[in-house]
Short mmCIF file of N, CA, C and O in Angstrom, two decimals:
data_model
loop_
_atom_site.label_atom_id
_atom_site.label_comp_id
_atom_site.label_asym_id
_atom_site.label_seq_id
_atom_site.Cartn_x
_atom_site.Cartn_y
_atom_site.Cartn_z
N UNK A 25 0.58 -1.17 0.38
CA UNK A 25 0.32 0.19 0.04
C UNK A 25 0.67 1.41 0.12
O UNK A 25 -0.06 2.74 -0.27
N UNK A 26 1.86 1.16 1.01
CA UNK A 26 2.69 2.35 0.72
C UNK A 26 2.97 3.00 -0.51
O UNK A 26 2.96 3.81 -0.91
N UNK A 27 3.64 2.17 -1.97
CA UNK A 27 3.99 2.80 -3.27
C UNK A 27 2.68 2.89 -3.69
O UNK A 27 2.71 3.56 -4.06
N UNK A 28 1.45 2.55 -2.84
CA UNK A 28 -0.16 2.79 -3.96
C UNK A 28 -0.06 4.32 -3.76
O UNK A 28 -0.23 5.27 -4.46
N UNK A 29 -0.37 4.32 -2.77
CA UNK A 29 -0.81 5.59 -1.86
C UNK A 29 0.37 6.75 -1.07
O UNK A 29 -0.67 8.04 -0.99
N UNK A 30 1.63 6.43 -0.55
CA UNK A 30 2.07 7.82 -0.49
C UNK A 30 3.96 7.43 -0.01
O UNK A 30 4.59 7.74 0.16
N UNK A 31 3.81 6.94 -1.65
CA UNK A 31 5.12 6.96 -1.86
C UNK A 31 6.03 8.21 -2.54
O UNK A 31 7.64 8.95 -1.12
N UNK A 32 5.70 9.43 -2.66
CA UNK A 32 6.23 11.03 -2.77
C UNK A 32 5.83 11.55 -1.69
O UNK A 32 6.00 12.70 -1.71
N UNK A 33 4.48 11.22 -0.91
CA UNK A 33 4.21 11.67 -0.05
C UNK A 33 5.04 12.85 0.95
O UNK A 33 4.83 14.12 1.69
N UNK A 34 6.65 12.49 1.12
CA UNK A 34 7.63 13.16 1.66
C UNK A 34 8.17 14.59 1.12
O UNK A 34 8.57 14.92 1.47
N UNK A 35 6.89 14.50 -0.59
CA UNK A 35 8.40 14.65 -1.11
C UNK A 35 7.00 15.93 -2.11
O UNK A 35 7.72 16.78 -2.95
N UNK A 36 6.57 15.87 -1.06
CA UNK A 36 5.10 16.75 -2.33
C UNK A 36 5.47 17.90 -2.64
O UNK A 36 4.67 18.12 -3.55
N UNK A 37 6.05 18.68 -2.11
CA UNK A 37 5.94 20.23 -2.47
C UNK A 37 7.08 20.13 -2.77
O UNK A 37 7.03 21.76 -4.18
N UNK A 38 7.85 19.51 -2.93
CA UNK A 38 9.38 19.66 -3.83
C UNK A 38 8.76 19.60 -5.50
O UNK A 38 8.63 20.04 -6.60
N UNK A 39 7.50 18.07 -5.35
CA UNK A 39 7.48 18.02 -6.72
C UNK A 39 6.31 18.36 -7.76
O UNK A 39 6.51 18.51 -8.57
N UNK A 40 5.22 19.59 -6.90
CA UNK A 40 5.07 20.66 -6.74
C UNK A 40 5.37 21.37 -7.43
O UNK A 40 4.94 21.55 -8.84
N UNK A 41 6.66 21.87 -6.95
CA UNK A 41 7.39 22.98 -7.42
C UNK A 41 7.91 22.72 -8.39
O UNK A 41 7.95 23.66 -9.51
N UNK A 42 8.68 21.05 -8.67
CA UNK A 42 9.24 20.70 -10.54
C UNK A 42 7.73 21.08 -11.37
O UNK A 42 8.56 21.52 -12.52
N UNK A 43 6.89 20.08 -11.44
CA UNK A 43 5.85 20.17 -11.85
C UNK A 43 5.56 21.97 -12.14
O UNK A 43 5.00 21.89 -13.75
N UNK A 44 5.81 22.09 -11.28
CA UNK A 44 5.58 24.10 -11.84
C UNK A 44 6.26 24.71 -12.77
O UNK A 44 5.40 24.98 -13.99
N UNK A 45 7.41 24.13 -12.25
CA UNK A 45 8.36 24.79 -13.14
C UNK A 45 8.52 23.76 -14.88
O UNK A 45 8.40 24.67 -15.70
N UNK A 46 8.16 23.12 -14.75
CA UNK A 46 8.16 22.07 -15.73
C UNK A 46 7.12 22.72 -17.07
O UNK A 46 7.08 22.73 -17.74
N UNK A 47 6.08 22.84 -16.75
CA UNK A 47 4.62 23.16 -17.27
C UNK A 47 4.62 24.50 -17.26
O UNK A 47 4.04 24.98 -18.37
N UNK A 48 5.43 25.93 -16.75
CA UNK A 48 5.18 27.24 -16.79
C UNK A 48 7.74 27.22 -18.03
O UNK A 48 7.30 28.53 -18.62
N UNK A 49 7.55 26.03 -18.38
CA UNK A 49 9.00 26.97 -19.67
C UNK A 49 8.25 27.58 -20.26
O UNK A 49 8.84 28.17 -21.01
N UNK A 50 7.71 26.38 -20.94
CA UNK A 50 6.68 26.83 -22.24
C UNK A 50 5.91 27.70 -21.99
O UNK A 50 6.05 29.09 -22.99
N UNK A 51 5.33 28.18 -21.25
CA UNK A 51 4.99 29.54 -21.63
C UNK A 51 5.60 30.42 -21.48
O UNK A 51 5.04 31.71 -21.09
N UNK A 52 6.36 30.36 -20.11
CA UNK A 52 7.27 31.20 -19.80
C UNK A 52 8.85 32.09 -21.17
O UNK A 52 8.81 33.02 -21.49
N UNK A 53 8.73 30.77 -22.20
CA UNK A 53 9.26 31.43 -23.25
C UNK A 53 8.41 31.65 -24.36
O UNK A 53 9.25 32.79 -24.67
N UNK A 54 7.17 31.32 -24.54
CA UNK A 54 6.45 31.94 -25.98
C UNK A 54 6.48 33.48 -24.60
O UNK A 54 6.75 34.93 -26.08
N UNK A 55 5.88 33.83 -23.39
CA UNK A 55 5.31 34.82 -23.28
C UNK A 55 6.73 36.25 -23.29
O UNK A 55 6.36 37.04 -23.41
N UNK A 56 7.83 35.60 -23.38
CA UNK A 56 8.78 35.92 -23.59
C UNK A 56 8.90 36.46 -24.66
O UNK A 56 9.73 38.01 -25.15
N UNK A 57 8.34 36.31 -25.85
CA UNK A 57 8.77 36.13 -27.14
C UNK A 57 7.87 37.58 -27.55
O UNK A 57 8.35 38.20 -28.02
N UNK A 58 6.37 36.55 -26.94
CA UNK A 58 6.11 38.44 -27.93
C UNK A 58 5.99 39.52 -27.16
O UNK A 58 5.20 40.16 -27.05
N UNK A 59 6.80 39.68 -25.77
CA UNK A 59 6.91 40.59 -25.25
C UNK A 59 8.46 41.35 -25.94
O UNK A 59 8.17 42.93 -26.47
N UNK A 60 9.01 40.00 -26.62
CA UNK A 60 10.33 40.76 -26.95
C UNK A 60 10.16 41.16 -28.60
O UNK A 60 10.87 41.63 -29.05
N UNK A 61 9.37 40.03 -29.56
CA UNK A 61 8.92 40.80 -30.68
C UNK A 61 7.21 41.02 -30.92
O UNK A 61 6.51 39.50 -31.43
N UNK A 62 6.88 41.61 -30.23
CA UNK A 62 5.11 41.62 -30.33
C UNK A 62 4.15 41.93 -31.40
O UNK A 62 3.63 41.24 -31.90
N UNK A 63 5.46 42.40 -32.40
CA UNK A 63 4.82 42.28 -34.34
C UNK A 63 4.84 41.50 -34.14
O UNK A 63 4.28 40.79 -35.76
N UNK A 64 5.34 39.72 -34.10
CA UNK A 64 5.46 39.19 -35.10
C UNK A 64 4.36 38.44 -34.26
O UNK A 64 3.07 37.27 -34.59
N UNK A 65 4.54 38.47 -33.20
CA UNK A 65 2.93 37.49 -32.74
C UNK A 65 1.87 38.04 -33.12
O UNK A 65 0.53 37.05 -33.59
N UNK A 66 1.40 39.58 -32.76
CA UNK A 66 0.96 39.68 -33.79
C UNK A 66 0.27 39.63 -35.27
O UNK A 66 -0.71 38.75 -35.52
N UNK A 67 0.78 39.48 -36.37
CA UNK A 67 1.27 39.43 -37.53
C UNK A 67 1.12 37.21 -37.73
O UNK A 67 -0.26 36.39 -38.22
N UNK A 68 1.04 36.47 -36.87
CA UNK A 68 0.50 35.22 -36.41
C UNK A 68 -0.47 34.92 -36.22
O UNK A 68 -1.24 33.98 -37.04
N UNK A 69 -0.96 35.44 -34.71
CA UNK A 69 -2.60 36.16 -35.50
C UNK A 69 -3.29 36.36 -36.26
O UNK A 69 -4.43 35.37 -36.34
N UNK A 70 -2.59 36.99 -37.20
CA UNK A 70 -3.72 37.21 -38.25
C UNK A 70 -3.99 36.28 -38.43
O UNK A 70 -4.80 36.07 -39.64
N UNK A 71 -2.87 35.45 -39.31
CA UNK A 71 -3.03 33.84 -40.07
C UNK A 71 -3.59 32.80 -39.25
O UNK A 71 -4.04 32.66 -40.54
N UNK A 72 -3.83 33.08 -38.06
CA UNK A 72 -4.36 31.66 -37.80
C UNK A 72 -6.46 32.68 -37.48
O UNK A 72 -7.07 32.06 -37.39
N UNK A 73 -6.55 34.22 -38.07
CA UNK A 73 -7.76 34.09 -38.17
C UNK A 73 -8.61 34.41 -36.40
O UNK A 73 -9.36 34.23 -36.27
N UNK A 74 -7.16 34.29 -35.49
CA UNK A 74 -7.85 35.14 -34.44
C UNK A 74 -8.63 36.84 -33.93
O UNK A 74 -8.43 37.25 -34.22
N UNK A 75 -9.13 36.51 -32.88
CA UNK A 75 -10.57 37.77 -33.05
C UNK A 75 -9.63 39.28 -32.68
O UNK A 75 -8.91 38.31 -31.36
N UNK A 76 -9.45 39.93 -32.85
CA UNK A 76 -9.13 40.88 -32.83
C UNK A 76 -7.52 40.86 -32.14
O UNK A 76 -6.67 40.69 -30.35
N UNK A 77 -6.54 40.68 -33.49
CA UNK A 77 -5.53 39.72 -32.94
C UNK A 77 -4.44 40.60 -32.21
O UNK A 77 -3.89 40.49 -31.88
N UNK A 78 -4.98 42.72 -31.94
CA UNK A 78 -4.20 43.35 -31.32
C UNK A 78 -4.35 43.25 -30.02
O UNK A 78 -3.40 43.13 -29.12
N UNK A 79 -5.16 42.81 -29.95
CA UNK A 79 -6.03 43.09 -28.19
C UNK A 79 -5.74 42.17 -27.62
O UNK A 79 -5.61 41.58 -26.94
N UNK A 80 -6.06 40.25 -28.66
CA UNK A 80 -5.31 38.87 -28.11
C UNK A 80 -4.19 39.15 -27.93
O UNK A 80 -3.87 37.99 -27.04
N UNK A 81 -2.99 40.19 -28.58
CA UNK A 81 -1.98 39.57 -28.41
C UNK A 81 -1.19 40.02 -26.65
O UNK A 81 -0.25 39.25 -26.40
N UNK A 82 -1.98 41.47 -27.07
CA UNK A 82 -1.70 42.10 -25.20
C UNK A 82 -2.39 40.58 -24.55
O UNK A 82 -0.93 40.45 -23.14
N UNK A 83 -2.87 40.53 -24.04
CA UNK A 83 -3.63 39.29 -23.36
C UNK A 83 -3.12 38.31 -23.57
O UNK A 83 -3.39 38.05 -22.43
N UNK A 84 -3.01 37.63 -24.08
CA UNK A 84 -1.36 36.56 -24.41
C UNK A 84 -0.42 36.67 -23.39
O UNK A 84 -0.09 36.02 -23.29
N UNK A 85 0.26 37.92 -23.88
CA UNK A 85 1.04 38.64 -23.20
C UNK A 85 1.27 38.53 -22.11
O UNK A 85 2.08 37.74 -21.01
N UNK A 86 -0.44 38.57 -21.34
CA UNK A 86 0.23 39.52 -20.02
C UNK A 86 -0.01 37.78 -19.61
O UNK A 86 0.46 37.41 -18.36
N UNK A 87 -1.15 37.30 -20.02
CA UNK A 87 -1.16 35.57 -19.27
C UNK A 87 -0.04 35.51 -19.22
O UNK A 87 0.34 34.52 -18.42
N UNK A 88 0.70 34.91 -20.61
CA UNK A 88 1.24 33.92 -21.33
C UNK A 88 2.66 34.21 -19.82
O UNK A 88 3.46 33.44 -19.62
N UNK A 89 3.26 35.76 -19.95
CA UNK A 89 3.97 36.27 -19.50
C UNK A 89 4.36 36.62 -18.02
O UNK A 89 5.31 35.85 -16.66
N UNK A 90 3.28 37.14 -17.61
CA UNK A 90 3.29 37.52 -16.23
C UNK A 90 2.60 36.19 -15.68
O UNK A 90 2.97 36.51 -14.22
N UNK A 91 1.42 35.95 -15.79
CA UNK A 91 0.07 34.78 -14.89
C UNK A 91 1.45 33.78 -14.91
O UNK A 91 1.34 33.33 -13.53
N UNK A 92 2.58 33.35 -16.17
CA UNK A 92 3.89 32.33 -15.82
C UNK A 92 4.57 32.63 -15.27
O UNK A 92 4.93 31.32 -14.23
N UNK A 93 4.90 33.97 -14.66
CA UNK A 93 5.68 34.09 -13.93
C UNK A 93 5.08 33.85 -12.00
O UNK A 93 5.92 33.49 -11.21
N UNK A 94 3.77 34.34 -12.72
CA UNK A 94 2.95 34.37 -10.92
C UNK A 94 3.44 32.79 -10.46
O UNK A 94 3.47 32.48 -9.12
N UNK A 95 2.49 31.87 -11.94
CA UNK A 95 3.02 30.70 -11.27
C UNK A 95 3.74 29.88 -10.76
O UNK A 95 3.86 29.33 -9.88
N UNK A 96 4.71 30.77 -11.37
CA UNK A 96 6.27 29.78 -11.35
C UNK A 96 6.55 30.26 -9.56
O UNK A 96 6.91 29.02 -8.81
N UNK A 97 6.66 31.30 -9.69
CA UNK A 97 6.50 31.91 -7.92
C UNK A 97 5.39 31.91 -6.96
O UNK A 97 6.11 31.68 -5.16
N UNK A 98 4.75 31.14 -7.00
CA UNK A 98 3.52 30.77 -6.60
C UNK A 98 2.73 31.50 -6.06
O UNK A 98 2.90 31.55 -4.80
N UNK A 99 2.52 32.60 -6.91
CA UNK A 99 1.44 33.42 -6.09
C UNK A 99 -0.09 33.80 -7.03
O UNK A 99 0.54 33.42 -8.09
N UNK A 100 -1.11 33.99 -5.91
CA UNK A 100 -2.29 33.69 -6.41
C UNK A 100 -2.39 32.55 -7.79
O UNK A 100 -3.21 32.31 -8.23
N UNK A 101 -2.13 30.81 -6.75
CA UNK A 101 -1.70 30.49 -7.80
C UNK A 101 -2.75 29.26 -8.40
O UNK A 101 -3.24 29.25 -9.31
N UNK A 102 -3.85 28.78 -7.18
CA UNK A 102 -5.34 28.64 -7.90
C UNK A 102 -5.90 29.08 -8.43
O UNK A 102 -6.24 28.72 -9.40
N UNK A 103 -6.66 30.99 -8.47
CA UNK A 103 -7.52 31.34 -9.32
C UNK A 103 -6.00 31.46 -10.45
O UNK A 103 -6.98 31.92 -11.69
N UNK A 104 -4.92 32.10 -10.56
CA UNK A 104 -4.74 32.32 -12.35
C UNK A 104 -4.47 30.57 -12.50
O UNK A 104 -4.35 30.74 -14.43
N UNK A 105 -3.64 29.37 -12.23
CA UNK A 105 -3.94 27.78 -12.42
C UNK A 105 -5.68 27.98 -13.22
O UNK A 105 -5.80 27.60 -14.75
N UNK A 106 -6.73 28.18 -12.52
CA UNK A 106 -7.75 28.26 -13.53
C UNK A 106 -7.43 29.39 -14.84
O UNK A 106 -8.72 28.24 -16.09
N UNK A 107 -7.04 30.11 -14.68
CA UNK A 107 -7.47 30.82 -15.62
C UNK A 107 -6.80 30.36 -16.94
O UNK A 107 -7.30 30.41 -18.03
N UNK A 108 -5.53 29.42 -16.29
CA UNK A 108 -4.63 29.58 -17.43
C UNK A 108 -4.87 27.69 -17.91
O UNK A 108 -5.38 27.41 -18.86
N UNK A 109 -5.96 26.88 -17.63
CA UNK A 109 -7.00 26.71 -17.76
C UNK A 109 -7.95 26.66 -19.42
O UNK A 109 -7.78 26.06 -20.28
N UNK A 110 -8.40 27.87 -19.17
CA UNK A 110 -9.38 28.75 -20.30
C UNK A 110 -8.76 28.68 -21.14
O UNK A 110 -9.12 29.27 -22.31
N UNK A 111 -7.96 29.36 -21.36
CA UNK A 111 -6.39 30.05 -21.19
C UNK A 111 -6.40 29.04 -22.24
O UNK A 111 -6.24 28.74 -23.49
N UNK A 112 -5.88 27.83 -22.34
CA UNK A 112 -5.11 27.12 -23.32
C UNK A 112 -6.02 26.09 -23.63
O UNK A 112 -5.94 26.02 -25.04
N UNK A 113 -7.39 26.02 -23.55
CA UNK A 113 -8.14 25.56 -24.70
C UNK A 113 -8.26 26.28 -25.11
O UNK A 113 -8.24 26.02 -26.69
N UNK A 114 -8.78 27.97 -24.99
CA UNK A 114 -8.73 28.91 -25.66
C UNK A 114 -8.06 29.18 -26.92
O UNK A 114 -8.40 28.76 -28.52
N UNK A 115 -6.64 28.35 -26.48
CA UNK A 115 -5.88 29.24 -27.84
C UNK A 115 -5.50 27.95 -28.65
O UNK A 115 -5.21 28.07 -29.71
N UNK A 116 -6.26 26.65 -27.97
CA UNK A 116 -5.97 25.33 -29.03
C UNK A 116 -7.28 25.63 -29.35
O UNK A 116 -6.74 24.73 -30.99
N UNK A 117 -8.33 25.90 -29.24
CA UNK A 117 -9.52 26.29 -30.68
C UNK A 117 -8.98 27.28 -31.21
O UNK A 117 -9.36 27.21 -32.44
N UNK A 118 -8.49 28.04 -31.20
CA UNK A 118 -8.63 29.37 -32.02
C UNK A 118 -6.66 28.48 -32.84
O UNK A 118 -6.75 29.22 -33.75
N UNK A 119 -5.72 27.90 -32.18
CA UNK A 119 -4.64 28.13 -32.87
C UNK A 119 -3.87 26.63 -33.74
O UNK A 119 -3.35 27.20 -34.43
N UNK A 120 -5.50 25.93 -33.24
CA UNK A 120 -5.04 24.12 -34.01
C UNK A 120 -6.38 24.12 -33.81
O UNK A 120 -6.59 22.72 -33.89
N UNK A 121 -6.69 24.05 -34.73
CA UNK A 121 -8.28 23.95 -35.34
C UNK A 121 -8.41 23.16 -36.46
O UNK A 121 -8.13 23.38 -37.57
N UNK A 122 -7.89 22.18 -35.97
CA UNK A 122 -7.19 21.37 -36.54
C UNK A 122 -8.96 20.82 -37.39
O UNK A 122 -8.47 20.01 -38.78
N UNK A 123 -10.21 20.73 -37.11
CA UNK A 123 -11.49 20.66 -38.30
C UNK A 123 -11.33 21.46 -38.85
O UNK A 123 -12.54 21.13 -39.92
N UNK A 124 -11.13 22.34 -39.63
CA UNK A 124 -10.76 23.19 -40.15
C UNK A 124 -9.19 22.47 -41.48
O UNK A 124 -9.55 23.20 -43.11
N UNK A 125 -8.51 21.96 -41.17
CA UNK A 125 -7.45 21.31 -42.08
C UNK A 125 -8.44 19.82 -43.08
O UNK A 125 -9.15 19.57 -42.54
N UNK A 126 -8.39 20.08 -44.76
CA UNK A 126 -8.47 19.96 -45.34
C UNK A 126 -6.71 19.14 -45.89
O UNK A 126 -7.24 18.13 -46.69
N UNK A 127 -5.63 19.63 -45.76
CA UNK A 127 -4.34 18.87 -46.42
C UNK A 127 -3.83 17.68 -44.91
O UNK A 127 -3.94 17.76 -43.67
N UNK A 128 -4.46 16.33 -45.05
CA UNK A 128 -4.11 14.86 -44.07
C UNK A 128 -3.34 15.92 -42.62
O UNK A 128 -3.27 15.24 -41.79
N UNK A 129 -1.72 16.00 -43.57
CA UNK A 129 0.43 16.55 -42.98
C UNK A 129 -0.60 17.50 -41.97
O UNK A 129 -0.54 17.09 -40.63
N UNK A 130 -1.76 18.23 -42.19
CA UNK A 130 -1.40 19.34 -41.13
C UNK A 130 -2.75 19.36 -40.89
O UNK A 130 -2.70 19.15 -38.91
N UNK A 131 -3.49 18.67 -40.62
CA UNK A 131 -4.48 18.24 -40.26
C UNK A 131 -3.95 17.10 -38.66
O UNK A 131 -4.84 17.51 -37.70
N UNK A 132 -3.04 15.89 -38.59
CA UNK A 132 -2.38 15.61 -38.11
C UNK A 132 -1.83 16.24 -36.67
O UNK A 132 -2.10 16.23 -35.77
N UNK A 133 -1.05 16.82 -37.64
CA UNK A 133 -0.38 18.27 -36.67
C UNK A 133 -1.30 18.87 -36.13
O UNK A 133 -0.67 19.31 -34.63
N UNK A 134 -2.31 20.18 -36.39
CA UNK A 134 -3.31 20.62 -35.62
C UNK A 134 -3.92 19.43 -34.36
O UNK A 134 -3.79 20.03 -33.48
N UNK A 135 -4.38 18.37 -34.87
CA UNK A 135 -4.29 17.61 -34.08
C UNK A 135 -4.17 17.43 -32.96
O UNK A 135 -3.82 17.21 -31.64
N UNK A 136 -1.98 16.83 -33.05
CA UNK A 136 -2.44 16.61 -32.54
C UNK A 136 -1.80 17.97 -31.06
O UNK A 136 -1.84 17.51 -30.00
N UNK A 137 -1.26 18.63 -31.53
CA UNK A 137 -1.34 20.47 -31.08
C UNK A 137 -2.56 20.56 -30.20
O UNK A 137 -2.07 20.72 -28.97
N UNK A 138 -3.33 20.35 -31.07
CA UNK A 138 -4.73 20.62 -29.85
C UNK A 138 -5.43 20.04 -28.59
O UNK A 138 -4.58 20.62 -27.87
N UNK A 139 -4.34 17.99 -29.40
CA UNK A 139 -4.77 17.75 -27.52
C UNK A 139 -3.22 17.56 -26.88
O UNK A 139 -3.65 17.68 -25.45
N UNK A 140 -2.95 18.70 -27.00
CA UNK A 140 -1.38 18.25 -26.82
C UNK A 140 -1.65 20.30 -25.24
O UNK A 140 -2.04 19.53 -24.08
N UNK A 141 -2.61 20.69 -25.87
CA UNK A 141 -3.23 21.78 -25.12
C UNK A 141 -4.70 21.43 -23.89
O UNK A 141 -4.38 21.83 -22.98
N UNK A 142 -5.03 20.56 -24.08
CA UNK A 142 -5.98 19.43 -23.61
C UNK A 142 -5.47 19.05 -22.42
O UNK A 142 -5.69 19.36 -21.42
N UNK A 143 -3.99 18.81 -22.94
CA UNK A 143 -3.56 18.00 -21.64
C UNK A 143 -2.80 19.31 -21.03
O UNK A 143 -2.94 18.83 -19.46
N UNK A 144 -2.08 19.77 -21.73
CA UNK A 144 -2.31 21.23 -20.88
C UNK A 144 -3.13 21.62 -19.55
O UNK A 144 -1.94 21.83 -18.71
N UNK A 145 -4.00 21.34 -19.92
CA UNK A 145 -4.88 22.28 -19.61
C UNK A 145 -5.33 21.72 -18.42
O UNK A 145 -5.51 21.79 -17.62
N UNK A 146 -5.80 20.04 -18.41
CA UNK A 146 -5.84 19.15 -17.11
C UNK A 146 -4.74 19.35 -16.62
O UNK A 146 -4.60 19.41 -15.10
N UNK A 147 -3.28 19.53 -16.83
CA UNK A 147 -1.94 19.85 -16.10
C UNK A 147 -2.37 21.32 -14.74
O UNK A 147 -2.50 20.67 -13.67
N UNK A 148 -2.86 21.87 -15.42
CA UNK A 148 -3.02 23.21 -14.82
C UNK A 148 -4.76 23.33 -13.97
O UNK A 148 -4.25 24.02 -13.02
N UNK A 149 -5.37 22.02 -14.53
CA UNK A 149 -6.51 22.18 -13.30
C UNK A 149 -5.70 21.31 -12.28
O UNK A 149 -6.34 21.50 -11.30
N UNK A 150 -4.88 20.11 -12.32
CA UNK A 150 -3.94 19.37 -11.37
C UNK A 150 -3.43 20.78 -10.28
O UNK A 150 -3.84 20.82 -8.57
N UNK A 151 -3.21 22.09 -10.90
CA UNK A 151 -2.06 22.67 -10.32
C UNK A 151 -3.83 23.30 -9.46
O UNK A 151 -2.90 24.12 -7.74
N UNK A 152 -4.64 24.25 -9.97
CA UNK A 152 -5.57 24.84 -9.29
C UNK A 152 -6.69 23.61 -7.84
O UNK A 152 -6.47 24.36 -6.97
N UNK A 153 -6.23 22.30 -8.18
CA UNK A 153 -7.17 22.13 -6.97
C UNK A 153 -5.78 21.69 -6.36
O UNK A 153 -5.68 21.62 -4.91
N UNK A 154 -3.93 21.03 -6.00
CA UNK A 154 -3.75 20.75 -5.39
C UNK A 154 -2.75 22.61 -5.10
O UNK A 154 -3.24 22.14 -3.55
N UNK A 155 -2.73 23.49 -5.67
CA UNK A 155 -2.11 24.72 -5.14
C UNK A 155 -0.63 24.05 -5.34
O UNK A 155 0.11 23.42 -5.25
N UNK A 156 0.03 25.87 -5.05
CA UNK A 156 1.12 25.66 -5.13
C UNK A 156 2.13 24.72 -4.11
O UNK A 156 3.52 25.15 -4.16
N UNK A 157 1.88 24.58 -2.70
CA UNK A 157 2.35 23.94 -2.06
C UNK A 157 3.90 24.69 -1.87
O UNK A 157 3.48 26.51 -1.49
N UNK A 158 4.16 24.38 -0.39
CA UNK A 158 5.30 25.65 0.46
C UNK A 158 5.99 26.10 0.19
O UNK A 158 6.46 27.48 0.65
N UNK A 159 6.40 25.53 -1.32
CA UNK A 159 7.86 26.43 -1.75
C UNK A 159 7.23 27.40 -2.36
O UNK A 159 7.12 27.26 -3.86
N UNK A 160 6.13 28.40 -2.43
CA UNK A 160 5.88 29.14 -2.93
C UNK A 160 4.94 30.66 -1.71
O UNK A 160 5.57 30.90 -1.45
N UNK A 161 5.31 31.70 -2.84
CA UNK A 161 4.44 33.11 -1.95
C UNK A 161 3.12 32.71 -1.61
O UNK A 161 3.06 33.09 -0.17
N UNK A 162 2.56 31.50 -1.85
CA UNK A 162 1.37 31.98 -1.80
C UNK A 162 1.25 30.25 -0.09
O UNK A 162 1.09 30.73 0.60
N UNK A 163 1.78 29.42 0.07
CA UNK A 163 2.74 28.89 0.93
C UNK A 163 2.02 28.15 1.01
O UNK A 163 1.60 27.76 2.65
N UNK A 164 1.29 27.26 0.32
CA UNK A 164 -0.07 26.23 0.74
C UNK A 164 -0.22 25.26 -0.24
O UNK A 164 -0.09 25.01 -1.67
#
């Protein structure tokens, strides 16, 4: 029973910290690129027919860069993780609309990326439930 239910109990907070770092590497990187090369990001959003690309770019930059930093440091973790759940599903719908692809290769690529977003949203849902652990500003 130990392996099944208690294997990592002693490392719970450290593992939550590692999980926060791992899940946010992606958002930190892209959030930083949105800050440093905002024009290219707006151009990309126009190419995928995102609604109001200039405004969408600002929202995405705030969520990914600043929200990512907040989650990394464990500040307002649960509500921000909930925002990331919705945001990640939304970006999957806007940026990886496999249902519109006619080319089989593009369809497959978009399909994989869409469901990666769904999986990442699941990770954020876990973070929303668990909280940031003691190695955080929230300390919960």
